[in-house]
Short mmCIF file of C-alpha atoms and ligand atoms in Angstrom, two decimals:
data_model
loop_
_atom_site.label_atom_id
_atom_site.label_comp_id
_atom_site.label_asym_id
_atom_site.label_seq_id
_atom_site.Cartn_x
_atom_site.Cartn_y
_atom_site.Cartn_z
CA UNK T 3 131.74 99.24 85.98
CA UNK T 4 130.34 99.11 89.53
CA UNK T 5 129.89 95.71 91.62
CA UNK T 6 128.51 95.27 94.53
CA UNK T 7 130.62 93.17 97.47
CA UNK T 8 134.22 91.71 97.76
CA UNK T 9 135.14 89.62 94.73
CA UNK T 10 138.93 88.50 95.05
CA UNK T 11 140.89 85.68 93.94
CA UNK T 12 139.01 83.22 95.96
CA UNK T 13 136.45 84.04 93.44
CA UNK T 14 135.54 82.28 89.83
CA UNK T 15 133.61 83.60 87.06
CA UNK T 16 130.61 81.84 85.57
CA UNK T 17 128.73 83.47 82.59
CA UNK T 18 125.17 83.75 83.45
CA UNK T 19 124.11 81.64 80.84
CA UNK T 20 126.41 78.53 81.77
CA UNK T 21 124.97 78.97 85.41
CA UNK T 22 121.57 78.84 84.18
CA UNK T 23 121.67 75.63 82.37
CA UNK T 24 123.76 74.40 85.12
CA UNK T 25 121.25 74.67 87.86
CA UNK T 26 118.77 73.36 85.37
CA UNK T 27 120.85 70.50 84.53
CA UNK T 28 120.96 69.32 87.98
CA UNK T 29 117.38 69.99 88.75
CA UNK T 30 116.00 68.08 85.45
CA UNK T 31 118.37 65.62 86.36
CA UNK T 32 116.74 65.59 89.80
CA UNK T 33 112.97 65.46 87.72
CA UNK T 34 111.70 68.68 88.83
CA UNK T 35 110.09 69.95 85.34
CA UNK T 36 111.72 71.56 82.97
CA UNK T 37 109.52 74.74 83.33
CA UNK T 38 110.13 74.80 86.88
CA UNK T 39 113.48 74.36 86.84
CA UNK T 40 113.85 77.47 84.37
CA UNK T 41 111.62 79.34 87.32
CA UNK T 42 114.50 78.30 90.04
CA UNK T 43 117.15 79.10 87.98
CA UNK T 44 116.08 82.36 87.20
CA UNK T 45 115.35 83.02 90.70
CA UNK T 46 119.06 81.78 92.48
CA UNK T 47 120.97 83.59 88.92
CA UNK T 48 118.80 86.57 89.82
CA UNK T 49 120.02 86.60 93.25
CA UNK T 50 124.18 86.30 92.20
CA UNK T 51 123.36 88.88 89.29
CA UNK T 52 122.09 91.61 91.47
CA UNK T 53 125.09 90.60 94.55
CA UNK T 54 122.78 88.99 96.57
CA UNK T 55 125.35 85.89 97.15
CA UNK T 56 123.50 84.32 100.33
CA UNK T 57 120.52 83.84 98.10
CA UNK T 58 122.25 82.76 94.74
CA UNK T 59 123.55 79.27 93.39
CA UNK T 60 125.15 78.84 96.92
CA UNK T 61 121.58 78.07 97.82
CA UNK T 62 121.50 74.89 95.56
CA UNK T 63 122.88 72.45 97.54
CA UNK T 64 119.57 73.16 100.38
CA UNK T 65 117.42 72.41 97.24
CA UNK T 66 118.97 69.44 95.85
CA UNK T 67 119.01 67.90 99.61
CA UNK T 68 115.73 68.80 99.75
CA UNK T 69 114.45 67.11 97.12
CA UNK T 70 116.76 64.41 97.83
CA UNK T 71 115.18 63.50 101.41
CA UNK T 72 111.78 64.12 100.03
CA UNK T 73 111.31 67.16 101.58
CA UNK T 74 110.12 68.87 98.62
CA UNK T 75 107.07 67.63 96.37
CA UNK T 76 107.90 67.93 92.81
CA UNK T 77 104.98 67.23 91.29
CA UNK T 78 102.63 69.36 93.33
CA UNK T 79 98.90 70.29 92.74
CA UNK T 80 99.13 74.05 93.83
CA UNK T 81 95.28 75.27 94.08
CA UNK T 82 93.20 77.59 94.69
CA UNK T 83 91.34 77.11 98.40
CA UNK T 84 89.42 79.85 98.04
CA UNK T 85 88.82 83.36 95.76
CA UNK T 86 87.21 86.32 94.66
CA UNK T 87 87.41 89.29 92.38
CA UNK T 88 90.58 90.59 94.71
CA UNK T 89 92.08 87.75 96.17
CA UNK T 90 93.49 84.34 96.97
CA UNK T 91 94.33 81.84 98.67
CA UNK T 92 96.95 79.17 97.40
CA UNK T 93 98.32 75.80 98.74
CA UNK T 94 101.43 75.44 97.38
CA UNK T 95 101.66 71.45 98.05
CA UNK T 96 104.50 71.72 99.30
CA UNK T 97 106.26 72.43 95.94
CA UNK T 98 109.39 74.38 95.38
CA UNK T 99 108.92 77.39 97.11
CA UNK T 100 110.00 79.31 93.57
CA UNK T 101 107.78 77.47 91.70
CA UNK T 102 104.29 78.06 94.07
CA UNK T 103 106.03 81.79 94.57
CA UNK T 104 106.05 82.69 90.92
CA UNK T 105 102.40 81.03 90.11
CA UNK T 106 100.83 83.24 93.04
CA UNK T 107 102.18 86.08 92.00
CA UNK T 108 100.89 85.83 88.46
CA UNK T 109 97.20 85.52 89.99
CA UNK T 110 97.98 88.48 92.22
CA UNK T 111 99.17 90.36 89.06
CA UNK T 112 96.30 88.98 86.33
CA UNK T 113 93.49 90.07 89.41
CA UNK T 114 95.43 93.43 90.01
CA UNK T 115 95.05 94.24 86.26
CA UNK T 116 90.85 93.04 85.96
CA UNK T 117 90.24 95.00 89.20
CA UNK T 118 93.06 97.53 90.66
CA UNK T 119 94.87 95.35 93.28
CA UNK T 120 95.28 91.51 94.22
CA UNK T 121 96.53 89.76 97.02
CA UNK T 122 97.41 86.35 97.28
CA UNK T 123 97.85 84.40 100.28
CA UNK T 124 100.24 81.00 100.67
CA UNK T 125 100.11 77.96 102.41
CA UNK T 126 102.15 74.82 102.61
CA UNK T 127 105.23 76.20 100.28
CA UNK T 128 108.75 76.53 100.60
CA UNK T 129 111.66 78.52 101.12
CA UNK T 130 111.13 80.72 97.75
CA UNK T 131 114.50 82.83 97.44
CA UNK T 132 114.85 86.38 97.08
CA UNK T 133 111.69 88.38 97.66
CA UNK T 134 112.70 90.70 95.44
CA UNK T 135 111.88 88.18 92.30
CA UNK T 136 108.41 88.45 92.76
CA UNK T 137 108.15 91.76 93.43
CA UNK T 138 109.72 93.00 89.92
CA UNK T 139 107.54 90.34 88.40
CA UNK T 140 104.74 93.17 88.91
CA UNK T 141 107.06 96.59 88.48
CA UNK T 142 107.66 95.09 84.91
CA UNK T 143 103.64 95.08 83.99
CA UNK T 144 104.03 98.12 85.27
CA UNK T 145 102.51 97.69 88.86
CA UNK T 146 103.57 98.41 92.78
CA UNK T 147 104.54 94.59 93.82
CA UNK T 148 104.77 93.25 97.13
CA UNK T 149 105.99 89.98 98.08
CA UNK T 150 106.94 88.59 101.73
CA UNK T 151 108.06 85.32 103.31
CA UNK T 152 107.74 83.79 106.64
CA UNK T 153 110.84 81.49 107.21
CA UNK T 154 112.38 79.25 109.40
CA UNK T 155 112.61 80.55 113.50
CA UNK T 156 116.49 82.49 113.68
CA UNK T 157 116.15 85.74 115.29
CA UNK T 158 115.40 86.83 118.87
CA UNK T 159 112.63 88.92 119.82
CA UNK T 160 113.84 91.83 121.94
CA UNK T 161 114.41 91.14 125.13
CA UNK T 162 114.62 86.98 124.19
CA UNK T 163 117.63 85.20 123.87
CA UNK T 164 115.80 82.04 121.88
CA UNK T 165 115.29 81.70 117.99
CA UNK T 166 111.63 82.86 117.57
CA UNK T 167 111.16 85.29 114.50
CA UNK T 168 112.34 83.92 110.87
CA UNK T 169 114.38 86.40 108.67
CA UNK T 170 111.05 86.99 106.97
CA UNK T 171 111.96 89.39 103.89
CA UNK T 172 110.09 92.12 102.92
CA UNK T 173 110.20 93.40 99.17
CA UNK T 174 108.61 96.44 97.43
CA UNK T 175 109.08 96.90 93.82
CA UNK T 176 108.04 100.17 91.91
CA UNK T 177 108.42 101.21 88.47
CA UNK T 178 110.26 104.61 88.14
CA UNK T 179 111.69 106.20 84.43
CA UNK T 180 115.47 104.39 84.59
CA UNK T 181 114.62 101.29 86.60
CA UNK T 182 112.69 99.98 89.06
CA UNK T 183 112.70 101.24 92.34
CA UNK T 184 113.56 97.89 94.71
CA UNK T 185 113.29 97.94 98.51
CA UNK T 186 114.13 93.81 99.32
CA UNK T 187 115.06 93.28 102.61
CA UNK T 188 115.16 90.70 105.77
CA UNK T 189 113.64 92.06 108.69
CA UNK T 190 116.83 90.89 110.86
CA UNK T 191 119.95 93.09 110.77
CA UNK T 192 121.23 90.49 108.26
CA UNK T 193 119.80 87.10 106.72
CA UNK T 194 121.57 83.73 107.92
CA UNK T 195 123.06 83.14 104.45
CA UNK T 196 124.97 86.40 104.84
CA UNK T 197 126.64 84.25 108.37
CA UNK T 198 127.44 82.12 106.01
CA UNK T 199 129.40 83.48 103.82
CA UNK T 200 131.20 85.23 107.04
CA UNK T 201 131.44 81.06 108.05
CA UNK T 202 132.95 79.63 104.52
CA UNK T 203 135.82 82.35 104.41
CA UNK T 204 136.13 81.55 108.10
CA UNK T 205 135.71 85.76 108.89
CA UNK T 206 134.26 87.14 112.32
CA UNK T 207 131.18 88.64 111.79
CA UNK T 208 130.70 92.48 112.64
CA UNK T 209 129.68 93.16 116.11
CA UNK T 210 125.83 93.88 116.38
CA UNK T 211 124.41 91.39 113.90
CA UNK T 212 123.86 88.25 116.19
CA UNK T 213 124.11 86.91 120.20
CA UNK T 214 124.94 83.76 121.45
CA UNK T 215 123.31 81.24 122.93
CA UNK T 216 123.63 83.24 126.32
CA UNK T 217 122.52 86.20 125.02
CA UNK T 218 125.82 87.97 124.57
CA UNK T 219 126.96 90.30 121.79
CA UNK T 220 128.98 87.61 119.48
CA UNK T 221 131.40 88.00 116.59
CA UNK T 222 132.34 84.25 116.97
CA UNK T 223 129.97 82.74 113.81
CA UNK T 224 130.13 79.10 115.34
CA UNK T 225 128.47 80.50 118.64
CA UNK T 226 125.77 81.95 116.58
CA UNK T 227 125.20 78.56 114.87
CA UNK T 228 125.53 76.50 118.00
CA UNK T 229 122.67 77.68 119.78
CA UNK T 230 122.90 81.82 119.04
CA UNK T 231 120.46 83.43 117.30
CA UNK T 232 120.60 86.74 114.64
CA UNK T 233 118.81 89.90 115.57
CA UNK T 234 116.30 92.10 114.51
CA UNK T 235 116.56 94.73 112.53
CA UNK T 236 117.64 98.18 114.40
CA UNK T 237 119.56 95.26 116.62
CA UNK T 238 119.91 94.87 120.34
CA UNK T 239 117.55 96.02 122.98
CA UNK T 240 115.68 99.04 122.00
CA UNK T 241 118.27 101.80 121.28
CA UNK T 242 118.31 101.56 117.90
CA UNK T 243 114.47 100.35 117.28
CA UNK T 244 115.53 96.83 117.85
CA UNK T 245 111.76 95.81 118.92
CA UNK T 246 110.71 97.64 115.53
CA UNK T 247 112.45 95.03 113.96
CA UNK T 248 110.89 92.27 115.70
CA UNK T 249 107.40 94.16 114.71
CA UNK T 250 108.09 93.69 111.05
CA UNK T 251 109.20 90.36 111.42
CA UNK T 252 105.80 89.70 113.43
CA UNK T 253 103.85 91.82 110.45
CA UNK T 254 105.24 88.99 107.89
CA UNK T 255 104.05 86.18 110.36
CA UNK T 256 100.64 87.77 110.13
CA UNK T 257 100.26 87.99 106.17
CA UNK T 258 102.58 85.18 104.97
CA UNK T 259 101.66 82.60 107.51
CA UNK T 260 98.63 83.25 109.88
CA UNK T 261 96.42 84.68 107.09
CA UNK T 262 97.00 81.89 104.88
CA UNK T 263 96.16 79.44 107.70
CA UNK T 264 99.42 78.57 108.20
CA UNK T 265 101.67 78.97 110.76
CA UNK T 266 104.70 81.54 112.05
CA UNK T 267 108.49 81.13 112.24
CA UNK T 268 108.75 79.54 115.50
CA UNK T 269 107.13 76.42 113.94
CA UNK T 270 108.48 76.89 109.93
CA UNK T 271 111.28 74.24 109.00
CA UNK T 272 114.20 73.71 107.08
CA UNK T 273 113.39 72.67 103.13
CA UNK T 274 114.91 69.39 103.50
CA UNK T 275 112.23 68.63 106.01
CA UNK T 276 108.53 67.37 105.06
CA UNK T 277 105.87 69.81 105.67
CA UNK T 278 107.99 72.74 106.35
CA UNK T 279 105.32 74.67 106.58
CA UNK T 280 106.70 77.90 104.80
CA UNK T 281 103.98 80.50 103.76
CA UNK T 282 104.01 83.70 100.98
CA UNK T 283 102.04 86.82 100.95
CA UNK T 284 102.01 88.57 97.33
CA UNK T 285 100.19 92.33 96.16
CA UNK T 286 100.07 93.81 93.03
CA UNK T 287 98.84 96.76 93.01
CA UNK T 288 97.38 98.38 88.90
CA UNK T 289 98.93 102.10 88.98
CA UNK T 290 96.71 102.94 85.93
CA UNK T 291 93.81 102.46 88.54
CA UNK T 292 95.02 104.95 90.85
CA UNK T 293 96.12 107.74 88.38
CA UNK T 294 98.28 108.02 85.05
CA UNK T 295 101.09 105.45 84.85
CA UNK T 296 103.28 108.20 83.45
CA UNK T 297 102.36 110.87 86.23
CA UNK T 298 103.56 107.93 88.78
CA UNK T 299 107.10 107.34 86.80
CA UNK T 300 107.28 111.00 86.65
CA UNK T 301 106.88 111.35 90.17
CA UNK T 302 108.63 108.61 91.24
CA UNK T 303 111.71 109.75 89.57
CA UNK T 304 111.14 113.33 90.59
CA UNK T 305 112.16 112.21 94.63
CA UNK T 306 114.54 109.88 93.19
CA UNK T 307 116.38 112.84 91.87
CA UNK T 308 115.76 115.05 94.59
CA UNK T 309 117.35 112.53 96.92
CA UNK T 310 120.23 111.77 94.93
CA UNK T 311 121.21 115.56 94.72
CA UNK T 312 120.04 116.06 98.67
CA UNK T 313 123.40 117.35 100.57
CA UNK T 314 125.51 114.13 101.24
CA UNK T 315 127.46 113.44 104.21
CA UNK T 316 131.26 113.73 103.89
CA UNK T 317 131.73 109.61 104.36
CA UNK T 318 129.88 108.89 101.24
CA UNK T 319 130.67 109.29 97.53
CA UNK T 320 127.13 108.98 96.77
CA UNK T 321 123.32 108.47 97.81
CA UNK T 322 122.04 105.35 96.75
CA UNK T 323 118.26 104.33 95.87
CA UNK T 324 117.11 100.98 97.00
CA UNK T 325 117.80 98.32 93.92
CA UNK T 326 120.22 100.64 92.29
CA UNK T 327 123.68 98.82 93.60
CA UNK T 328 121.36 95.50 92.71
CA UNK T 329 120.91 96.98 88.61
CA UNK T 330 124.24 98.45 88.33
CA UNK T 331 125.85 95.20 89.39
CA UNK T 332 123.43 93.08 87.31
CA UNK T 333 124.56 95.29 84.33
CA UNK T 334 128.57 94.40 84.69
CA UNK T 335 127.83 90.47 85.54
CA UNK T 336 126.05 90.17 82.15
CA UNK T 337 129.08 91.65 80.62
CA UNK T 338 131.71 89.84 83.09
CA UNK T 339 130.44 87.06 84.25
CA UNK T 340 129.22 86.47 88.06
CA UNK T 341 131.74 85.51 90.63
CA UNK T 342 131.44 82.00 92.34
CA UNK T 343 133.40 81.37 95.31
CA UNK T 344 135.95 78.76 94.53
CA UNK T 345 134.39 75.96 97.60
CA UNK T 346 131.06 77.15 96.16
CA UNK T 347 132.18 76.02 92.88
CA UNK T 348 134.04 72.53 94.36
CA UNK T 349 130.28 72.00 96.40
CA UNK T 350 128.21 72.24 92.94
CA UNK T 351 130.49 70.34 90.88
CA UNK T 352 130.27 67.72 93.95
CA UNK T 353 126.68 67.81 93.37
CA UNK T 354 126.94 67.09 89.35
CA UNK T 355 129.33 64.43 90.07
CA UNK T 356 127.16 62.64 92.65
CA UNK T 357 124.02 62.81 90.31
CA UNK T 358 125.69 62.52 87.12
CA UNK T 359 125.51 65.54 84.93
CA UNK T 360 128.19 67.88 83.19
CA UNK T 361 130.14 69.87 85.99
CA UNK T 362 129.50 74.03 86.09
CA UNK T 363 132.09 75.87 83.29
CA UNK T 364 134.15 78.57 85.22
CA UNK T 365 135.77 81.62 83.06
CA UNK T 366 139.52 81.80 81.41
CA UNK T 367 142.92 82.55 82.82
CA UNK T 368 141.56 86.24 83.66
CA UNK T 369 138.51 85.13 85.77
CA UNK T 370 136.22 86.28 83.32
CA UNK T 371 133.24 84.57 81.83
P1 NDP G 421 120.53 94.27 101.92
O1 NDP G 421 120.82 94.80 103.28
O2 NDP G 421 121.66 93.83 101.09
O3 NDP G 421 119.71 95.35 101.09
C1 NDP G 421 118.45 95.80 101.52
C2 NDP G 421 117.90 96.83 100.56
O4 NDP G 421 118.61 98.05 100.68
C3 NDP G 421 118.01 96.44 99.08
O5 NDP G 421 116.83 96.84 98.45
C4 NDP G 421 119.24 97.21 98.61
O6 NDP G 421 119.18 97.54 97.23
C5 NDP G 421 119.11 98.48 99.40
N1 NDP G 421 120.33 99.21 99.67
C6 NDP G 421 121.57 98.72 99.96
N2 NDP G 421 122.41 99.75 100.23
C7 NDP G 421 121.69 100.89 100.10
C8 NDP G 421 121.96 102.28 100.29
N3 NDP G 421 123.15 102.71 100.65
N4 NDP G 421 120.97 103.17 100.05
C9 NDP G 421 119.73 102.76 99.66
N5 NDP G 421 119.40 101.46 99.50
C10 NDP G 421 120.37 100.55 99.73
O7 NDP G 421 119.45 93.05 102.03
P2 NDP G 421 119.37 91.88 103.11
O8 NDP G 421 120.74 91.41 103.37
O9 NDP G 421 118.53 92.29 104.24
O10 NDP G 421 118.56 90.77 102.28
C11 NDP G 421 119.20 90.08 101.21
C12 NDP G 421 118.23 89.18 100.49
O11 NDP G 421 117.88 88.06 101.28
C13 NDP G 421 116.91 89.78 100.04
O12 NDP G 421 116.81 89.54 98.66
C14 NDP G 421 115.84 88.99 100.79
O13 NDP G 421 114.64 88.82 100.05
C15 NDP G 421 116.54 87.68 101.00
N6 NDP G 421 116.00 86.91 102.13
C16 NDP G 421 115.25 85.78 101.87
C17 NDP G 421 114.76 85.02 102.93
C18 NDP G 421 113.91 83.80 102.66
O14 NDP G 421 113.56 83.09 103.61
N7 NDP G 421 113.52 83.49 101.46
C19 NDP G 421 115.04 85.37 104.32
C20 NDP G 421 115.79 86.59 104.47
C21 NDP G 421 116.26 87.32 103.40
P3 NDP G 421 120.33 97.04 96.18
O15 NDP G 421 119.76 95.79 95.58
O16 NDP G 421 120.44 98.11 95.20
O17 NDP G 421 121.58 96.78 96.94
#
């Protein structure tokens, strides 16, 4: 059974169904609505089911404070600004960024499928989890689905030593004949909440993935939080296509903030502030519009075979496909449970104390669920 990451004894395991109502005990609790509490949930459990741990129930804690300091408008009137056949544009009302994420996409999808492709622009949202969510929302009506964030300023342009560019994820979800085919990815060598983790097991972080406030090449975490900032993707300078990076981070500005008359990175905030400012951009795109949706599977799995057989380099056991590790690992935390790291687990049963609901369930004597 493959799994993605680390998991060692600093590690609990949660079935996914006991996290679910977990996080939507504590949300309910918290009166967001039922409904959208279900749309959260899936969203963080999707994130620790597929090894995506800086984007899972870790995350719960930003959310409850949050909604806690009023940051986050639970009863928001997301609407339409403006539409036509192909498009939208939404204000999310400063909602829960999952919530206003998940609606837009379903216009992009329901437009995609009356006339070949939609695109829906996002104003006035918030931080909305893994990209990748929305994405597969269209691969499984059997469309291409795109889905990008803006988010909060943490990466240096090249040549800049000051937080400008947001992580600002990029997903790409295709269907293909075993699974879909899932490119999700932040457009900075790695996403803060991947620092993090590095920061809660008190690790250095790799050399190459952030500077400090100076500028310098850090593996000291704390520098990068006290003042640092994370780089782009392709890293330093230009050597490794740093400043291409920076380009994609500046292409999400463009959709997921400018276009929707909102704003870029430098000037998004954290959740738990008011008016945070966070914008979406979502595509679906309706195969059967283009040309046979079984001549595209076909196709698609045709280079995904071809790669996987290509001649592999020595260092590897295996070529991967983008969302494959993500599947695989989804497929033994149904069976197994998904691992919580034990002061993850202490900081969410903190949280059901404080508010008053029943405490998250960790496995047996084993570990497992
Ligand atoms: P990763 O570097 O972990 O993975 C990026 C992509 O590469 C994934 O599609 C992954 O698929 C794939 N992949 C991994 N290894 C290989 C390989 N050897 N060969 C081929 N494909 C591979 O992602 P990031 O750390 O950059 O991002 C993590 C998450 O953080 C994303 O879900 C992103 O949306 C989210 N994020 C959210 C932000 C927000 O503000 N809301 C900001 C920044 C990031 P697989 O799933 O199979 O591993």
């Amino acid at each position: 059974m493959f799994e993605k990451g680390y998991i060692d004894e600093n590690y609990v395991r949660v079935s996914r169904d006991e996290l679910f109502s977990f996080v939507v005990r504590v949300l309910t609790k918290l009166e967001v609505p039922e409904k959208d509490a279900e749309i959260v949930a899936h969203n963080l459990i999707m994130a620790d089911l597929r090894g995506i741990e800086s984007h899972g129930v870790q995350r719960l804690k930003r959310y409850v404070d949050g909604i806690l300091s009023g940051g986050i408008n639970l009863k928001p009137s997301i609407r339409i600004v403006r539409e036509g056949p192909s498009y939208a544009l939404i204000d999310g009302d400063e909602g829960l960024g999952q919530v206003v994420g998940y609606r837009a996409m379903k216009l992009a999808i329901k437009k995609a499928r009356e006339g070949g492709i939609g695109v829906v622009a996002v104003r006035n949202s918030n931080h909305y989890g893994i990209a990748g969510y929305y994405a597969l929302m269209a691969a499984e009506e059997g469309m291409i689905g795109i889905s990008m964030t803006n988010s909060r300023p943490l990466v240096a342009p090249t040549g800049g030593v000051e937080r400008f560019l947001g992580t600002n994820p990029i997903a790409l979800a295709a269907p293909a004949r075993d699974r879909p085919f899932l490119l999700d990815m932040a457009t900075s060598v790695v996403p803060i909440g991947k620092l993090e983790v590095y920061r809660r097991k008190g690790k250095p972080i790799p050399e190459g993935w952030a500077i400090d406030s100076a500028g310098n090449i850090t593996t000291d975490v704390e520098k990068v939080f006290s003042g640092g900032a994370l780089l782009p993707l392709g890293g330093f300078g230009e050597l490794f296509g740093g400043h291409k990076g920076y380009g994609l981070s500046l292409m999400v500005d463009i959709l997921a903030g400018i276009l929707g008359g909102g704003t870029w990175s430098r000037h998004v905030k954290n959740t738990s502030e008011k008016h945070s400012e966070v914008g979406h951009f979502f595509m679906a795109i309706n195969i059967e519009d283009f040309l046979p949706p079984e001549e595209f599977r076909e196709k698609m799995s045709r280079m995904i075979d071809e790669l996987k057989s290509s001649r592999r380099h020595p260092d590897f056991e295996r070529i991967w496909i983008h969302g494959e590790k993500g599947f695989l690992t989804m497929q033994t935390r149904l069976k197994i449970g998904i691992p919580i790291y034990r002061k993850v687990l202490e900081e969410l049963n903190s949280i059901a104390e404080s508010i008053g609901v029943e405490k998250l369930k960790a496995g047996g004597e084993d570990g497992r669920a």
